[in-house]
Short mmCIF file of C-alpha atoms in Angstrom, two decimals:
data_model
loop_
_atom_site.label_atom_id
_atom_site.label_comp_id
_atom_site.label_asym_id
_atom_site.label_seq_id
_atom_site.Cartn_x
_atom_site.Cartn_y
_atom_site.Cartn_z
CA UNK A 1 -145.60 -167.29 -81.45
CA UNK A 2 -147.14 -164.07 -81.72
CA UNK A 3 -145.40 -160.67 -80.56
CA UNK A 4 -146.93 -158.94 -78.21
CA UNK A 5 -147.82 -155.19 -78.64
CA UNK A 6 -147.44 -152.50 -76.02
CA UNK A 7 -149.69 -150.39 -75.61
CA UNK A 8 -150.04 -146.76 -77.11
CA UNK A 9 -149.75 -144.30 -74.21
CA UNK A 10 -152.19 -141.44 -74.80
CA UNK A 11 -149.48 -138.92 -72.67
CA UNK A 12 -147.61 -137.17 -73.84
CA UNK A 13 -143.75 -138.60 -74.01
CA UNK A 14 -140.60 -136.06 -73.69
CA UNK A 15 -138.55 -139.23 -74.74
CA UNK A 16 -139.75 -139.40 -78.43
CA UNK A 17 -139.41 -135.61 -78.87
CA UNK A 18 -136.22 -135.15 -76.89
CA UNK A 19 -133.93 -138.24 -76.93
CA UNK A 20 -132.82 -140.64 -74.60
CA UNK A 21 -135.06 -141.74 -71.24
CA UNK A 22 -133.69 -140.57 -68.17
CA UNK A 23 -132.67 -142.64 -65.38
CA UNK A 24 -134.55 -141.30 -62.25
CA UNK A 25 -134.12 -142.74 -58.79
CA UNK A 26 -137.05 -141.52 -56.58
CA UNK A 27 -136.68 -142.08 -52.70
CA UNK A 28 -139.70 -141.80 -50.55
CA UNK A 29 -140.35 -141.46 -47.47
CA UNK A 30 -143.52 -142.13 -46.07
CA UNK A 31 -144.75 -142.62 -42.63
CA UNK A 32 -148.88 -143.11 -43.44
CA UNK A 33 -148.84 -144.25 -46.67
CA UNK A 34 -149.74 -140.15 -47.94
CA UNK A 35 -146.29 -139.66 -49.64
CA UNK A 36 -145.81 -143.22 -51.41
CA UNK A 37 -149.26 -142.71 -53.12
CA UNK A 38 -147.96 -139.60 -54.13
CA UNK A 39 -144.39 -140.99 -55.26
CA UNK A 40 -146.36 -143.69 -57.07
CA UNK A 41 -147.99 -141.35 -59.26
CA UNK A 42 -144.63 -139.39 -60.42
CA UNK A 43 -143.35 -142.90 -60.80
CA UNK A 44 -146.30 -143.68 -63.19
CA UNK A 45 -146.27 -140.65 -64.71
CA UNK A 46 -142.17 -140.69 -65.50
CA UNK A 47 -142.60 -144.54 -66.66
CA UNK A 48 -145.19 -143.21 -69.57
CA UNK A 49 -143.13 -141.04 -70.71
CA UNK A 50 -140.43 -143.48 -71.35
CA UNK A 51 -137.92 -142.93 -68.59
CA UNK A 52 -136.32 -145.52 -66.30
CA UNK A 53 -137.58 -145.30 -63.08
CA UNK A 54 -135.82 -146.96 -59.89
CA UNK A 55 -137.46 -146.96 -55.95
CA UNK A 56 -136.12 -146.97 -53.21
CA UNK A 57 -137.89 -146.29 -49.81
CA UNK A 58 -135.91 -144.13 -47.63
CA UNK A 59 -135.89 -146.20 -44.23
CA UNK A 60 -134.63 -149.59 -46.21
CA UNK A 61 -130.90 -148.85 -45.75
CA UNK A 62 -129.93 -152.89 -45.81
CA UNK A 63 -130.57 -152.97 -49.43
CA UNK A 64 -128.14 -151.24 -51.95
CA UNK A 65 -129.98 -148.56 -53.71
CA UNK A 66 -131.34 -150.23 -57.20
CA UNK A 67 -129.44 -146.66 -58.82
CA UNK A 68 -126.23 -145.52 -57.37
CA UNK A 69 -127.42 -141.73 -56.44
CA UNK A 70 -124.32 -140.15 -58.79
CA UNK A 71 -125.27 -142.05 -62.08
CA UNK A 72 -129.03 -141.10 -61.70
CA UNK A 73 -130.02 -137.82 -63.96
CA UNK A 74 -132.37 -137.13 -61.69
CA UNK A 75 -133.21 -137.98 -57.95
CA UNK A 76 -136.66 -137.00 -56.77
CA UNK A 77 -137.14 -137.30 -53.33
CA UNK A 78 -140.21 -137.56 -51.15
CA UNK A 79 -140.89 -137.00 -47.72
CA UNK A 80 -143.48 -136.33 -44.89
CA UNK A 81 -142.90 -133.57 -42.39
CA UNK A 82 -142.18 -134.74 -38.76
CA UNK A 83 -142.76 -132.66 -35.67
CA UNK A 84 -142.33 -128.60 -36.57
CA UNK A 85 -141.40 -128.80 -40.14
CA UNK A 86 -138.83 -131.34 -39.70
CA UNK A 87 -137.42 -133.98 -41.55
CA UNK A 88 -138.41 -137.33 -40.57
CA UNK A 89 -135.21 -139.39 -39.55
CA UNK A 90 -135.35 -141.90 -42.30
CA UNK A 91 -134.46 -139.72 -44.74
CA UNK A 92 -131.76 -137.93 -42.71
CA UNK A 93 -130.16 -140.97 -42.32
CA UNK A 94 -130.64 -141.80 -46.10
CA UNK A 95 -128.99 -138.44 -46.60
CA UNK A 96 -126.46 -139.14 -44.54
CA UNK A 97 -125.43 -142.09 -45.94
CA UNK A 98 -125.26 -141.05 -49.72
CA UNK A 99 -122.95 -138.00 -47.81
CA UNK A 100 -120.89 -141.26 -46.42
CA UNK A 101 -120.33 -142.98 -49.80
CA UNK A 102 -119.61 -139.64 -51.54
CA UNK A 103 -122.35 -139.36 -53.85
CA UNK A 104 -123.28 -136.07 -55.13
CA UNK A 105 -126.88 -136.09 -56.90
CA UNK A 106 -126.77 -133.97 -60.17
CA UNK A 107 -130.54 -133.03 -60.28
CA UNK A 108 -132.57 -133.37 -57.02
CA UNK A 109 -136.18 -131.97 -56.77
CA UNK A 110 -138.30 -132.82 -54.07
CA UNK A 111 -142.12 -133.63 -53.36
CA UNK A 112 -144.20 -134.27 -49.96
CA UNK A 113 -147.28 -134.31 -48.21
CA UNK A 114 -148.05 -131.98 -44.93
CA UNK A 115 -151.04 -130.79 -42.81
CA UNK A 116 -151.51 -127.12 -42.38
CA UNK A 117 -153.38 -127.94 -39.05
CA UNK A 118 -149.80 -128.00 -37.86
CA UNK A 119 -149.05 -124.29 -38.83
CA UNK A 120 -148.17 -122.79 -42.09
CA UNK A 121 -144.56 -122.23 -41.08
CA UNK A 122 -144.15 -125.87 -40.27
CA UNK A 123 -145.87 -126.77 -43.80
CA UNK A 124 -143.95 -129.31 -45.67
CA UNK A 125 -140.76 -127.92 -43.84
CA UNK A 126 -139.33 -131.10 -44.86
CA UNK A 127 -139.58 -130.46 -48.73
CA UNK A 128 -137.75 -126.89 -47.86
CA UNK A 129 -135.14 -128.41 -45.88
CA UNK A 130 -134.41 -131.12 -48.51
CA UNK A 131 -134.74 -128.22 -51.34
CA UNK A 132 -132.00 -126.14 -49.62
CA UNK A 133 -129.24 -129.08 -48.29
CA UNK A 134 -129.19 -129.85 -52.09
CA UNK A 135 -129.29 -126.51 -53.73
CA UNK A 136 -132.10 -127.49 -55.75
CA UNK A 137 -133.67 -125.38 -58.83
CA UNK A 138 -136.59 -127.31 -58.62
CA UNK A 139 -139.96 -126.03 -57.38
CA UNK A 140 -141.65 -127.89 -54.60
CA UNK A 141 -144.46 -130.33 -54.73
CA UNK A 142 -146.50 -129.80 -51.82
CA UNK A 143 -150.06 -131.57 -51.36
CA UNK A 144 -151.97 -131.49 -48.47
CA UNK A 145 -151.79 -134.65 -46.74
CA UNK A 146 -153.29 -137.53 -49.38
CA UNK A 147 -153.37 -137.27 -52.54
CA UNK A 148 -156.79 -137.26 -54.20
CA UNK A 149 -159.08 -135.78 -57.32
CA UNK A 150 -158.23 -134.51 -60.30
CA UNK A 151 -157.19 -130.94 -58.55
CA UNK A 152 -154.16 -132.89 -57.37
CA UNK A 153 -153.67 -135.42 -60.17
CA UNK A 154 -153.08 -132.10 -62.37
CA UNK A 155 -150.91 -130.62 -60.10
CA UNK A 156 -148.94 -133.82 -59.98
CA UNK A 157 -148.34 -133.89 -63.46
CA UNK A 158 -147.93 -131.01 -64.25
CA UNK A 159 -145.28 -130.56 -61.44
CA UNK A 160 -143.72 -133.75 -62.84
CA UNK A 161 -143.68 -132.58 -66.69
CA UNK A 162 -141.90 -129.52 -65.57
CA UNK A 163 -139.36 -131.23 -63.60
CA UNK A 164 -138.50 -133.56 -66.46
CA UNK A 165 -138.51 -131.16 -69.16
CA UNK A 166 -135.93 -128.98 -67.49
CA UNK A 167 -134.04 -131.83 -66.49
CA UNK A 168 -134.12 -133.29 -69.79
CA UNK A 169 -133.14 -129.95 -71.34
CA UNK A 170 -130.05 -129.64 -68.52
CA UNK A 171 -128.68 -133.19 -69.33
CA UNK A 172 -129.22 -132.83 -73.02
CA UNK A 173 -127.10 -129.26 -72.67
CA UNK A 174 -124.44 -131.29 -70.21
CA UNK A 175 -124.23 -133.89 -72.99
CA UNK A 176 -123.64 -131.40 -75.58
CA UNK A 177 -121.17 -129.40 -73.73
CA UNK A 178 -119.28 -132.99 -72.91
CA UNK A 179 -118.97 -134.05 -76.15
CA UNK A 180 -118.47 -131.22 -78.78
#
């Protein structure tokens, strides 16, 4: 039988340099489709660089997450912005049951997709809502309703190598700290 190869990944991998892959659990919720494509790229884009990636969609609550929120090393969540800047009640209600259980994420950033045509103070209020409930470090990822070009490819991934390299860095430092 012959072994199989994987494929070399041309991107750029913070596994190799920096250690072990991360275990991220990305919730997304979506109400046209905008946000998932968008979620689907940081999946891809976390994947190639060698890091476990589970999904879960925010308004499937009858399924246990596939990543218990409190051993993920990072939780990225995405979300559309409902009527004036609010979050949609999916992901309230996915919020509010993580709050239930008593899990605590220890890294959260967050990503969406808005429409200006709305108002710039309503903007991805969602994303700024989610941002400030968790305390979150992170910058947001905001794109303007779908996804699309290489403009917002390059945003994406840069937004995404950012977010793991500082998590990366913070959970090799907790690791350090934890065991010296």
């Amino acid at each position: 039988m012959q072994a199989t190869r994987r494929p070399t990944s041309t991107t750029a991998s913070t596994t190799s340099e920096r250690g072990p892959a991360l275990r991220i659990l990305i919730v997304v919720a979506s109400l046209s489709g905008n946000t998932r494509e968008l979620g689907r790229h940081i999946a891809a884009r976390c994947r190639a660089a060698g890091h476990a990636v589970h999904w879960q969609d925010a308004d499937d609550l009858r399924q246990a997450p596939p990543l218990p929120v409190d051993e993920a090393d990072l939780v990225l969540l995405g979300c559309w912005t409902d009527n004036a800047g609010r979050t949609p009640s999916e992901m309230k209600a996915w919020v509010a049951g993580i709050a239930e259980r008593g899990q605590r994420p220890r890294q959260v950033a967050v990503f969406g997709t808005g429409e200006t045509q709305w108002g710039q103070e309503y903007y991805c209020g969602a994303v700024h809502r989610l941002i400030r409930y968790f305390h979150s470090g992170y910058p947001p990822l905001e794109i303007e309703q779908m996804p699309h070009g290489r403009r917002h490819a390059a945003a994406i991934d840069t937004w995404t190598d950012a977010v793991l390299d500082h998590c990366w860095s913070t959970t090799d430092a907790d690791h350090r700290r934890h065991h010296a």
